[in-house]
Structures are given as C-alpha cells and as structure tokens.
PDB file of C-alpha atoms and ligand atoms in Angstrom:
ATOM      1  CA  MET A   2     -32.777   1.277  -1.645  1.00  0.00           C
ATOM      2  CA  SER A   3     -31.658   4.478  -0.855  1.00  0.00           C
ATOM      3  CA  THR A   4     -31.227   3.509   2.972  1.00  0.00           C
ATOM      4  CA  GLU A   5     -29.318   0.363   1.781  1.00  0.00           C
ATOM      5  CA  ARG A   6     -25.206   0.674   2.513  1.00  0.00           C
ATOM      6  CA  PRO A   7     -23.771   0.555  -1.037  1.00  0.00           C
ATOM      7  CA  ASP A   8     -22.960  -3.014  -2.376  1.00  0.00           C
ATOM      8  CA  PRO A   9     -18.429  -2.646  -1.793  1.00  0.00           C
ATOM      9  CA  TYR A  10     -19.340  -2.168   1.792  1.00  0.00           C
ATOM     10  CA  ALA A  11     -21.404  -5.262   1.290  1.00  0.00           C
ATOM     11  CA  LEU A  12     -18.983  -7.511   0.154  1.00  0.00           C
ATOM     12  CA  ALA A  13     -16.011  -6.213   2.202  1.00  0.00           C
ATOM     13  CA  GLU A  14     -17.867  -6.594   5.096  1.00  0.00           C
ATOM     14  CA  GLU A  15     -18.226 -10.500   2.856  1.00  0.00           C
ATOM     15  CA  ALA A  16     -15.036 -11.134   2.270  1.00  0.00           C
ATOM     16  CA  ALA A  17     -13.916 -10.313   6.343  1.00  0.00           C
ATOM     17  CA  VAL A  18     -16.725 -13.148   6.728  1.00  0.00           C
ATOM     18  CA  ALA A  19     -14.997 -15.551   4.727  1.00  0.00           C
ATOM     19  CA  LEU A  20     -11.879 -14.859   6.042  1.00  0.00           C
ATOM     20  CA  ARG A  21     -12.695 -15.249   9.954  1.00  0.00           C
ATOM     21  CA  GLN A  22     -14.151 -18.945   8.115  1.00  0.00           C
ATOM     22  CA  ARG A  23     -11.243 -19.813   6.306  1.00  0.00           C
ATOM     23  CA  PHE A  24      -8.613 -19.163   8.755  1.00  0.00           C
ATOM     24  CA  ASP A  25     -10.671 -19.671  12.548  1.00  0.00           C
ATOM     25  CA  ILE A  26      -9.300 -16.696  13.739  1.00  0.00           C
ATOM     26  CA  PRO A  27     -12.222 -14.261  15.356  1.00  0.00           C
ATOM     27  CA  GLY A  28     -10.593 -11.401  13.118  1.00  0.00           C
ATOM     28  CA  LEU A  29      -7.475  -9.366  12.453  1.00  0.00           C
ATOM     29  CA  ASP A  30      -5.722  -6.572  14.258  1.00  0.00           C
ATOM     30  CA  HIS A  31      -3.386  -5.618  11.620  1.00  0.00           C
ATOM     31  CA  ALA A  32      -3.135  -6.012   7.700  1.00  0.00           C
ATOM     32  CA  TYR A  33       0.910  -5.375   5.439  1.00  0.00           C
ATOM     33  CA  VAL A  34      -0.071  -4.797   1.474  1.00  0.00           C
ATOM     34  CA  LEU A  35       3.141  -6.020  -0.238  1.00  0.00           C
ATOM     35  CA  GLY A  36       3.960  -4.483  -3.062  1.00  0.00           C
ATOM     36  CA  SER A  37       6.714  -4.305  -5.434  1.00  0.00           C
ATOM     37  CA  GLY A  38      10.404  -5.264  -4.064  1.00  0.00           C
ATOM     38  CA  TRP A  39       8.113  -5.930  -0.629  1.00  0.00           C
ATOM     39  CA  SER A  40       7.190  -9.401  -1.189  1.00  0.00           C
ATOM     40  CA  ALA A  41       9.665 -11.201  -0.250  1.00  0.00           C
ATOM     41  CA  ALA A  42       8.852  -9.982   3.541  1.00  0.00           C
ATOM     42  CA  ALA A  43       6.191 -12.034   3.522  1.00  0.00           C
ATOM     43  CA  ASP A  44       7.218 -15.056   4.879  1.00  0.00           C
ATOM     44  CA  GLU A  45       8.921 -13.229   8.137  1.00  0.00           C
ATOM     45  CA  LEU A  46       5.819 -10.852   9.818  1.00  0.00           C
ATOM     46  CA  GLY A  47       5.272 -14.103  11.836  1.00  0.00           C
ATOM     47  CA  THR A  48       4.003 -17.994  12.362  1.00  0.00           C
ATOM     48  CA  SER A  49       2.024 -18.950   9.615  1.00  0.00           C
ATOM     49  CA  LEU A  50      -2.423 -19.301   9.822  1.00  0.00           C
ATOM     50  CA  GLY A  51      -2.994 -20.024   5.968  1.00  0.00           C
ATOM     51  CA  VAL A  52      -2.672 -18.763   3.052  1.00  0.00           C
ATOM     52  CA  ALA A  53      -5.799 -18.157   0.909  1.00  0.00           C
ATOM     53  CA  GLU A  54      -5.452 -16.693  -3.063  1.00  0.00           C
ATOM     54  CA  LEU A  55      -6.680 -13.408  -3.965  1.00  0.00           C
ATOM     55  CA  ALA A  56      -9.197 -14.910  -6.208  1.00  0.00           C
ATOM     56  CA  GLU A  57     -10.910 -17.779  -3.832  1.00  0.00           C
ATOM     57  CA  LEU A  58     -11.877 -14.985  -1.352  1.00  0.00           C
ATOM     58  CA  PRO A  59     -14.823 -12.611  -1.621  1.00  0.00           C
ATOM     59  CA  GLY A  60     -14.376  -9.351  -4.575  1.00  0.00           C
ATOM     60  CA  PHE A  61     -10.820 -10.244  -4.911  1.00  0.00           C
ATOM     61  CA  SER A  62      -8.669 -10.841  -8.188  1.00  0.00           C
ATOM     62  CA  ALA A  63      -5.544 -12.618  -9.494  1.00  0.00           C
ATOM     63  CA  PRO A  64      -3.040  -9.349  -9.842  1.00  0.00           C
ATOM     64  CA  VAL A  65      -2.035  -8.845 -13.218  1.00  0.00           C
ATOM     65  CA  VAL A  66       1.575  -7.295 -13.298  1.00  0.00           C
ATOM     66  CA  ALA A  67       4.262 -10.401 -12.830  1.00  0.00           C
ATOM     67  CA  GLY A  68       6.405 -10.273  -9.919  1.00  0.00           C
ATOM     68  CA  HIS A  69       3.714  -9.351  -7.921  1.00  0.00           C
ATOM     69  CA  GLY A  70       1.834 -12.471  -5.582  1.00  0.00           C
ATOM     70  CA  GLY A  71      -1.042 -13.468  -5.184  1.00  0.00           C
ATOM     71  CA  GLN A  72      -2.160 -14.467  -1.790  1.00  0.00           C
ATOM     72  CA  LEU A  73      -3.619 -12.902   0.871  1.00  0.00           C
ATOM     73  CA  ARG A  74      -1.432 -14.817   3.955  1.00  0.00           C
ATOM     74  CA  VAL A  75      -2.231 -14.799   7.605  1.00  0.00           C
ATOM     75  CA  VAL A  76       0.265 -14.721  10.520  1.00  0.00           C
ATOM     76  CA  ARG A  77       0.623 -14.315  14.231  1.00  0.00           C
ATOM     77  CA  THR A  78       3.254 -11.953  14.985  1.00  0.00           C
ATOM     78  CA  ALA A  79       6.646 -11.466  17.511  1.00  0.00           C
ATOM     79  CA  THR A  80       3.269  -9.191  19.511  1.00  0.00           C
ATOM     80  CA  GLY A  81       0.160 -12.179  19.234  1.00  0.00           C
ATOM     81  CA  ALA A  82      -1.571  -9.834  16.700  1.00  0.00           C
ATOM     82  CA  ILE A  83      -3.049 -11.157  13.807  1.00  0.00           C
ATOM     83  CA  ALA A  84      -2.185  -9.927  11.081  1.00  0.00           C
ATOM     84  CA  ALA A  85      -3.487 -10.599   7.263  1.00  0.00           C
ATOM     85  CA  VAL A  86      -0.379 -10.289   4.514  1.00  0.00           C
ATOM     86  CA  LEU A  87      -1.295  -8.947   1.384  1.00  0.00           C
ATOM     87  CA  THR A  88       0.703  -9.813  -1.634  1.00  0.00           C
ATOM     88  CA  GLY A  89      -0.361  -8.004  -4.919  1.00  0.00           C
ATOM     89  CA  ARG A  90      -2.883  -5.627  -5.114  1.00  0.00           C
ATOM     90  CA  THR A  91      -5.086  -4.045  -8.164  1.00  0.00           C
ATOM     91  CA  HIS A  92      -4.579  -1.066  -9.767  1.00  0.00           C
ATOM     92  CA  LEU A  93      -6.396   1.634 -10.760  1.00  0.00           C
ATOM     93  CA  TYR A  94      -5.195   1.188 -14.445  1.00  0.00           C
ATOM     94  CA  GLU A  95      -6.761  -2.071 -14.641  1.00  0.00           C
ATOM     95  CA  GLY A  96     -10.311  -0.390 -15.155  1.00  0.00           C
ATOM     96  CA  ARG A  97     -11.875  -1.736 -12.742  1.00  0.00           C
ATOM     97  CA  GLY A  98     -12.303   0.869 -11.065  1.00  0.00           C
ATOM     98  CA  PRO A  99     -11.763   2.751  -7.802  1.00  0.00           C
ATOM     99  CA  ALA A 100     -14.065   0.762  -5.202  1.00  0.00           C
ATOM    100  CA  ALA A 101     -11.925  -2.608  -6.797  1.00  0.00           C
ATOM    101  CA  VAL A 102      -8.659  -0.771  -5.832  1.00  0.00           C
ATOM    102  CA  VAL A 103      -9.782  -0.653  -2.230  1.00  0.00           C
ATOM    103  CA  HIS A 104     -11.783  -3.949  -1.890  1.00  0.00           C
ATOM    104  CA  GLY A 105      -8.677  -5.076   0.051  1.00  0.00           C
ATOM    105  CA  ILE A 106      -8.058  -2.383   1.925  1.00  0.00           C
ATOM    106  CA  ARG A 107     -12.175  -2.259   3.696  1.00  0.00           C
ATOM    107  CA  ALA A 108     -11.755  -5.919   3.254  1.00  0.00           C
ATOM    108  CA  VAL A 109      -9.816  -6.102   6.492  1.00  0.00           C
ATOM    109  CA  ALA A 110     -11.295  -3.257   7.668  1.00  0.00           C
ATOM    110  CA  ALA A 111     -14.146  -5.694   8.252  1.00  0.00           C
ATOM    111  CA  ALA A 112     -12.326  -7.992   9.644  1.00  0.00           C
ATOM    112  CA  GLY A 113     -10.821  -5.658  12.537  1.00  0.00           C
ATOM    113  CA  ALA A 114      -7.862  -4.283  11.471  1.00  0.00           C
ATOM    114  CA  SER A 115      -6.877  -1.525  12.790  1.00  0.00           C
ATOM    115  CA  VAL A 116      -3.651  -0.834  11.662  1.00  0.00           C
ATOM    116  CA  VAL A 117      -2.574  -1.241   7.933  1.00  0.00           C
ATOM    117  CA  VAL A 118       1.366  -0.986   6.627  1.00  0.00           C
ATOM    118  CA  LEU A 119       0.970   0.057   2.979  1.00  0.00           C
ATOM    119  CA  THR A 120       4.113  -0.265   0.677  1.00  0.00           C
ATOM    120  CA  ASN A 121       4.682   0.252  -2.573  1.00  0.00           C
ATOM    121  CA  GLY A 122       7.813   0.533  -5.515  1.00  0.00           C
ATOM    122  CA  CYS A 123       8.069   4.269  -6.743  1.00  0.00           C
ATOM    123  CA  GLY A 124      10.251   6.600  -8.294  1.00  0.00           C
ATOM    124  CA  GLY A 125      12.124   8.954  -7.138  1.00  0.00           C
ATOM    125  CA  LEU A 126      12.689  12.838  -7.126  1.00  0.00           C
ATOM    126  CA  ARG A 127      15.374  13.124  -5.001  1.00  0.00           C
ATOM    127  CA  PRO A 128      18.770  12.282  -5.792  1.00  0.00           C
ATOM    128  CA  GLU A 129      19.911  11.686  -2.130  1.00  0.00           C
ATOM    129  CA  TRP A 130      17.310   8.796  -2.226  1.00  0.00           C
ATOM    130  CA  PRO A 131      19.101   6.566  -4.900  1.00  0.00           C
ATOM    131  CA  PRO A 132      17.193   3.258  -6.201  1.00  0.00           C
ATOM    132  CA  GLY A 133      17.065   0.867  -3.079  1.00  0.00           C
ATOM    133  CA  THR A 134      15.967   3.307  -0.629  1.00  0.00           C
ATOM    134  CA  PRO A 135      13.021   2.848   1.152  1.00  0.00           C
ATOM    135  CA  VAL A 136      10.913   6.315   2.298  1.00  0.00           C
ATOM    136  CA  LEU A 137       7.891   6.918   5.081  1.00  0.00           C
ATOM    137  CA  ILE A 138       5.470   8.803   3.109  1.00  0.00           C
ATOM    138  CA  ARG A 139       4.077  12.132   5.568  1.00  0.00           C
ATOM    139  CA  ASP A 140       1.636  13.475   2.713  1.00  0.00           C
ATOM    140  CA  HIS A 141       0.804  12.489  -0.649  1.00  0.00           C
ATOM    141  CA  LEU A 142      -1.066  14.410  -4.018  1.00  0.00           C
ATOM    142  CA  ASN A 143      -3.772  11.840  -5.014  1.00  0.00           C
ATOM    143  CA  LEU A 144      -3.334  13.304  -9.111  1.00  0.00           C
ATOM    144  CA  THR A 145      -5.309   9.788 -10.807  1.00  0.00           C
ATOM    145  CA  GLY A 146      -9.030  12.305  -9.973  1.00  0.00           C
ATOM    146  CA  GLN A 147     -10.183   9.136  -8.985  1.00  0.00           C
ATOM    147  CA  THR A 148     -11.470   8.308  -5.123  1.00  0.00           C
ATOM    148  CA  PRO A 149     -13.512   5.089  -3.900  1.00  0.00           C
ATOM    149  CA  LEU A 150     -15.787   7.653  -1.383  1.00  0.00           C
ATOM    150  CA  VAL A 151     -18.851   7.905  -3.135  1.00  0.00           C
ATOM    151  CA  GLY A 152     -21.817  10.636  -1.773  1.00  0.00           C
ATOM    152  CA  PRO A 153     -21.100  12.916   1.365  1.00  0.00           C
ATOM    153  CA  ARG A 154     -17.800  11.335   2.792  1.00  0.00           C
ATOM    154  CA  PHE A 155     -15.616  14.652   4.183  1.00  0.00           C
ATOM    155  CA  ILE A 156     -13.008  12.739   5.683  1.00  0.00           C
ATOM    156  CA  ASP A 157     -10.371  14.646   7.114  1.00  0.00           C
ATOM    157  CA  LEU A 158      -6.835  13.399   5.483  1.00  0.00           C
ATOM    158  CA  THR A 159      -4.649  15.379   8.201  1.00  0.00           C
ATOM    159  CA  ASP A 160      -2.586  13.302   9.025  1.00  0.00           C
ATOM    160  CA  ALA A 161      -3.578  10.491   6.406  1.00  0.00           C
ATOM    161  CA  TYR A 162      -0.400   8.909   7.558  1.00  0.00           C
ATOM    162  CA  SER A 163      -0.162   8.633  11.075  1.00  0.00           C
ATOM    163  CA  PRO A 164       2.627  10.514  12.574  1.00  0.00           C
ATOM    164  CA  ARG A 165       3.022   8.015  15.959  1.00  0.00           C
ATOM    165  CA  LEU A 166       2.934   4.998  13.184  1.00  0.00           C
ATOM    166  CA  ARG A 167       5.992   7.363  11.425  1.00  0.00           C
ATOM    167  CA  ASP A 168       7.454   7.546  14.990  1.00  0.00           C
ATOM    168  CA  LEU A 169       7.150   4.067  15.223  1.00  0.00           C
ATOM    169  CA  ALA A 170       8.738   2.962  11.807  1.00  0.00           C
ATOM    170  CA  ARG A 171      11.629   5.322  12.848  1.00  0.00           C
ATOM    171  CA  THR A 172      12.569   3.189  16.015  1.00  0.00           C
ATOM    172  CA  VAL A 173      12.947   0.667  13.953  1.00  0.00           C
ATOM    173  CA  ALA A 174      15.494   2.503  11.688  1.00  0.00           C
ATOM    174  CA  PRO A 175      16.216   6.145  12.595  1.00  0.00           C
ATOM    175  CA  GLU A 176      17.746   6.890   9.191  1.00  0.00           C
ATOM    176  CA  LEU A 177      14.207   6.578   7.585  1.00  0.00           C
ATOM    177  CA  GLY A 178      13.243   9.840   5.511  1.00  0.00           C
ATOM    178  CA  GLU A 179      10.016  10.789   4.713  1.00  0.00           C
ATOM    179  CA  GLY A 180       8.699  12.879   1.720  1.00  0.00           C
ATOM    180  CA  VAL A 181       5.683  13.576  -0.482  1.00  0.00           C
ATOM    181  CA  TYR A 182       4.033  10.658  -2.468  1.00  0.00           C
ATOM    182  CA  ALA A 183       2.250  11.869  -5.870  1.00  0.00           C
ATOM    183  CA  GLN A 184      -0.477   8.890  -7.085  1.00  0.00           C
ATOM    184  CA  PHE A 185      -0.558   9.010 -11.199  1.00  0.00           C
ATOM    185  CA  GLY A 186      -3.073   6.694 -12.904  1.00  0.00           C
ATOM    186  CA  GLY A 187      -0.451   5.150 -15.116  1.00  0.00           C
ATOM    187  CA  PRO A 188       0.121   2.388 -15.645  1.00  0.00           C
ATOM    188  CA  GLN A 189       2.413   4.780 -18.270  1.00  0.00           C
ATOM    189  CA  TYR A 190       5.912   6.046 -16.417  1.00  0.00           C
ATOM    190  CA  GLU A 191       5.766  10.332 -16.268  1.00  0.00           C
ATOM    191  CA  THR A 192       6.949  12.190 -18.635  1.00  0.00           C
ATOM    192  CA  PRO A 193      10.177  13.817 -17.557  1.00  0.00           C
ATOM    193  CA  ALA A 194       8.129  17.503 -17.964  1.00  0.00           C
ATOM    194  CA  GLU A 195       5.134  15.438 -15.776  1.00  0.00           C
ATOM    195  CA  VAL A 196       8.268  14.695 -13.133  1.00  0.00           C
ATOM    196  CA  ARG A 197       9.241  18.413 -13.184  1.00  0.00           C
ATOM    197  CA  MET A 198       5.171  19.594 -12.434  1.00  0.00           C
ATOM    198  CA  ALA A 199       4.929  16.806  -9.295  1.00  0.00           C
ATOM    199  CA  GLN A 200       8.444  17.754  -8.509  1.00  0.00           C
ATOM    200  CA  VAL A 201       6.177  21.781  -8.249  1.00  0.00           C
ATOM    201  CA  LEU A 202       3.850  20.910  -6.279  1.00  0.00           C
ATOM    202  CA  GLY A 203       5.605  19.221  -3.719  1.00  0.00           C
ATOM    203  CA  ALA A 204       6.390  15.574  -4.399  1.00  0.00           C
ATOM    204  CA  ASP A 205       9.220  13.944  -3.411  1.00  0.00           C
ATOM    205  CA  LEU A 206       8.280  10.317  -5.202  1.00  0.00           C
ATOM    206  CA  VAL A 207       6.055   9.144  -7.787  1.00  0.00           C
ATOM    207  CA  GLY A 208       3.464   6.088  -7.804  1.00  0.00           C
ATOM    208  CA  MET A 209       0.320   3.956  -9.380  1.00  0.00           C
ATOM    209  CA  SER A 210      -0.621   2.870  -5.912  1.00  0.00           C
ATOM    210  CA  THR A 211      -1.432   3.643  -2.602  1.00  0.00           C
ATOM    211  CA  THR A 212      -3.669   7.696  -2.256  1.00  0.00           C
ATOM    212  CA  VAL A 213      -6.574   5.916  -2.683  1.00  0.00           C
ATOM    213  CA  GLU A 214      -6.087   2.856  -0.408  1.00  0.00           C
ATOM    214  CA  THR A 215      -5.146   5.316   2.370  1.00  0.00           C
ATOM    215  CA  VAL A 216      -8.342   7.183   1.206  1.00  0.00           C
ATOM    216  CA  ALA A 217     -10.697   4.287   2.306  1.00  0.00           C
ATOM    217  CA  ALA A 218      -8.163   3.071   5.048  1.00  0.00           C
ATOM    218  CA  ARG A 219      -9.168   6.456   6.836  1.00  0.00           C
ATOM    219  CA  GLU A 220     -12.526   6.020   5.937  1.00  0.00           C
ATOM    220  CA  ALA A 221     -12.880   2.971   7.933  1.00  0.00           C
ATOM    221  CA  GLY A 222     -11.002   4.380  10.735  1.00  0.00           C
ATOM    222  CA  MET A 223      -7.727   2.664  10.442  1.00  0.00           C
ATOM    223  CA  GLU A 224      -4.169   3.823  11.164  1.00  0.00           C
ATOM    224  CA  VAL A 225      -2.121   3.840   8.078  1.00  0.00           C
ATOM    225  CA  LEU A 226       1.696   3.696   7.806  1.00  0.00           C
ATOM    226  CA  ALA A 227       2.819   3.466   4.507  1.00  0.00           C
ATOM    227  CA  ILE A 228       6.296   3.330   3.465  1.00  0.00           C
ATOM    228  CA  SER A 229       8.234   3.449  -0.325  1.00  0.00           C
ATOM    229  CA  LEU A 230      10.597   1.152  -2.049  1.00  0.00           C
ATOM    230  CA  VAL A 231      12.529   3.614  -4.498  1.00  0.00           C
ATOM    231  CA  THR A 232      13.241   1.423  -6.872  1.00  0.00           C
ATOM    232  CA  ASN A 233      13.867   3.684 -10.099  1.00  0.00           C
ATOM    233  CA  ALA A 234      15.305   7.446 -10.693  1.00  0.00           C
ATOM    234  CA  ALA A 235      11.695   9.259 -11.889  1.00  0.00           C
ATOM    235  CA  ALA A 236      12.212  10.305 -16.048  1.00  0.00           C
ATOM    236  CA  GLY A 237      14.127  13.062 -16.406  1.00  0.00           C
ATOM    237  CA  ILE A 238      15.653  12.412 -13.434  1.00  0.00           C
ATOM    238  CA  SER A 239      17.507   9.138 -14.673  1.00  0.00           C
ATOM    239  CA  PRO A 240      19.739   9.683 -17.675  1.00  0.00           C
ATOM    240  CA  HIS A 241      18.377   6.697 -18.616  1.00  0.00           C
ATOM    241  CA  PRO A 242      15.235   5.096 -19.921  1.00  0.00           C
ATOM    242  CA  LEU A 243      13.173   3.513 -16.728  1.00  0.00           C
ATOM    243  CA  SER A 244      12.123  -0.195 -17.506  1.00  0.00           C
ATOM    244  CA  HIS A 245      10.652  -2.794 -15.529  1.00  0.00           C
ATOM    245  CA  ASP A 246      13.157  -5.145 -15.570  1.00  0.00           C
ATOM    246  CA  GLU A 247      15.227  -3.120 -13.909  1.00  0.00           C
ATOM    247  CA  VAL A 248      11.925  -1.613 -11.424  1.00  0.00           C
ATOM    248  CA  VAL A 249      12.207  -5.763 -10.352  1.00  0.00           C
ATOM    249  CA  GLN A 250      15.902  -5.775 -10.138  1.00  0.00           C
ATOM    250  CA  ALA A 251      16.035  -2.969  -7.568  1.00  0.00           C
ATOM    251  CA  GLY A 252      13.312  -5.002  -5.261  1.00  0.00           C
ATOM    252  CA  ARG A 253      15.423  -7.682  -5.434  1.00  0.00           C
ATOM    253  CA  ASP A 254      18.824  -6.064  -4.437  1.00  0.00           C
ATOM    254  CA  ALA A 255      16.500  -4.557  -1.770  1.00  0.00           C
ATOM    255  CA  ALA A 256      14.513  -7.516   0.393  1.00  0.00           C
ATOM    256  CA  PRO A 257      16.760  -8.594   2.827  1.00  0.00           C
ATOM    257  CA  VAL A 258      16.524  -4.463   4.057  1.00  0.00           C
ATOM    258  CA  LEU A 259      13.049  -4.082   3.521  1.00  0.00           C
ATOM    259  CA  ARG A 260      12.104  -8.269   5.615  1.00  0.00           C
ATOM    260  CA  GLY A 261      14.473  -6.761   8.426  1.00  0.00           C
ATOM    261  CA  LEU A 262      12.397  -3.396   8.077  1.00  0.00           C
ATOM    262  CA  LEU A 263       9.149  -4.684   8.206  1.00  0.00           C
ATOM    263  CA  THR A 264       9.723  -7.626  10.722  1.00  0.00           C
ATOM    264  CA  GLY A 265      10.690  -5.023  12.313  1.00  0.00           C
ATOM    265  CA  ILE A 266       7.875  -2.121  11.946  1.00  0.00           C
ATOM    266  CA  ALA A 267       5.677  -5.448  13.071  1.00  0.00           C
ATOM    267  CA  GLY A 268       7.693  -6.652  16.388  1.00  0.00           C
ATOM    268  CA  ALA A 269       6.491  -3.269  17.243  1.00  0.00           C
ATOM    269  CA  LEU A 270       3.100  -2.310  16.278  1.00  0.00           C
TER     270      LEU A 270
HETATM  271  I1  8IG B 311       8.234   0.729  -8.957  1.00  0.00           I
HETATM  272  O1  8IG B 311       8.985   6.105 -11.673  1.00  0.00           O
HETATM  273  C1  8IG B 311       7.884   2.355  -9.816  1.00  0.00           C
HETATM  274  N1  8IG B 311       6.308   3.454 -10.435  1.00  0.00           N
HETATM  275  N2  8IG B 311       4.427   6.355 -11.499  1.00  0.00           N
HETATM  276  N3  8IG B 311       6.412   6.555 -11.287  1.00  0.00           N
HETATM  277  C2  8IG B 311       5.255   5.692 -11.087  1.00  0.00           C
HETATM  278  N4  8IG B 311       5.090   4.640 -10.724  1.00  0.00           N
HETATM  279  C3  8IG B 311       5.492   4.194 -10.824  1.00  0.00           C
HETATM  280  C4  8IG B 311       7.280   3.925 -10.891  1.00  0.00           C
HETATM  281  C5  8IG B 311       7.969   5.458 -11.285  1.00  0.00           C
HETATM  282  N5  8IG B 311       8.204   3.567 -10.413  1.00  0.00           N
END
C-alpha cells in the first residue's frame, strides 16, 4: 500500500490516456491554461484537432465562474506542436482541494507536455500597469497556505518561471514587464491592508490562481511561462471598489492584444 503512487497521479495518467484516445494523438507537446480575460485567444492558437468539455474528462469538473470557459481543446500550432488549450481552471476557493486545482496540469504533463503557459487575470499594485496591461510573472508568493505536494517532495522553485521562456515572450512583445505574483485563497478580493502587506512582501500582482499550478508543473518537470492580465487596480490602490463586471470588461477590451501575444508565443515555442 505505502509503495503505491498517490491517487492524484494515477488520475492524471487516466486523463492522459483519455486525451490520447479522444483526440487520436500520440501525446501533447505544450499546454495553455486560459484565465480571466484570455479565452478569446483559444481559437487562434492553431488549427483545431478537437474539443472536449472538461467535465467529460477523468478527474476534471466544469468551472463555476461565469466568464470562465470550460473546455479542453487540442490544436496543432504554427510550429507543428500539439497543444492542449484549457479554457477554464479549478480554483482553491471552490473547496475541492489543491489536488483538484492542479489536475489539469498533471494530466497534460502525463500526456507528455513539456511546456505550460499559464494565464490569469489579476489585481495590479503598480500604477504603471493599469487595467489592460499583460505582465510576465517572474516569481511568486504563495500566500494560500496550501500546496499540491504531499510528503517529502522537495521541489526546487529557483527559476520556477522559466527565464528562457520569458526571454522568448519578450522576443514577441519587447514591452512586456515582469512582476512578482502573490496568490491569495480568495474568493473575496483583498482588503487594502492585505494589498499593502503584499506590497511590503514584494508583490506586484495579486490573484487567486497560478502559484499552486506552477508548483505542480515544476514537480512534473515542465517549463512554465506565466502571464497575468491586470484587470483591475488592487483594493486600496484604486479609488473605487472592485467589481467582477469591471474585471470581465477589462478582459474584453484587452482581447485583441492577448490574442496577438499568445499566438506570437505559440509561433515561437
Ligand atoms: I481578475 O484584485 C482578479 N483576480 N486576489 N485580487 C485577487 N484576485 C484577482 C483580482 C484582485 N483581480
């Protein structure tokens, strides 16, 4: 019993088998997780090899947030790579636990993906990055108190966000800035005091995803590129209260830029 692999990894293997069968592919090369504001890019990452509803695949479940899609698409990109595109993710605040949050990451890794591009919508702490600004994540603060790892899995997180891939992203969009992303558990947005705390700790961006997924991706040996879209000034930075509608609207407005950015990255990977 004690020598068996923990269940989440077996479930990821099962999902990988289902992916290969369902899409009739030998495996995956890359994966994209599209967060708030990013789903408009899904159609342009490559030519479609098929679409599945997340809820139909082993271990996945449908997303709970309106404006978050819920599909896994497979595309062939301009470079000939086979890529999974997940339009939706499970968040910690759903209460299904960190293993459910990272199942998609483990599944695409089990299917052979060596690169994952994680995207999200987030709150911005820097006035020079107003809503609508995409920012590369260069490091993170996991403030959730949670991890997908159980047991003596001493994963190195130096350069968790691949310097090679950040350089590659800048060949596509030289103006991209880089910041430290702090993940809170949510689902409530921060208080102004929590945002000041994050600022003191070195954060530039605040959100509710990505860091736990990055830990799982690094455990699986994948290279990670993560890009945030600032959709709102973080609480207390902005003079007005945050609203989910504002977040959704910022994503809509930024859609053409994000599409170009991700398509450019897919063409360079
Ligand atoms: I979109 O301001 C989005 N997601 N924690 N704070 C946190 N998550 C977010 C925010 C924000 N905006």
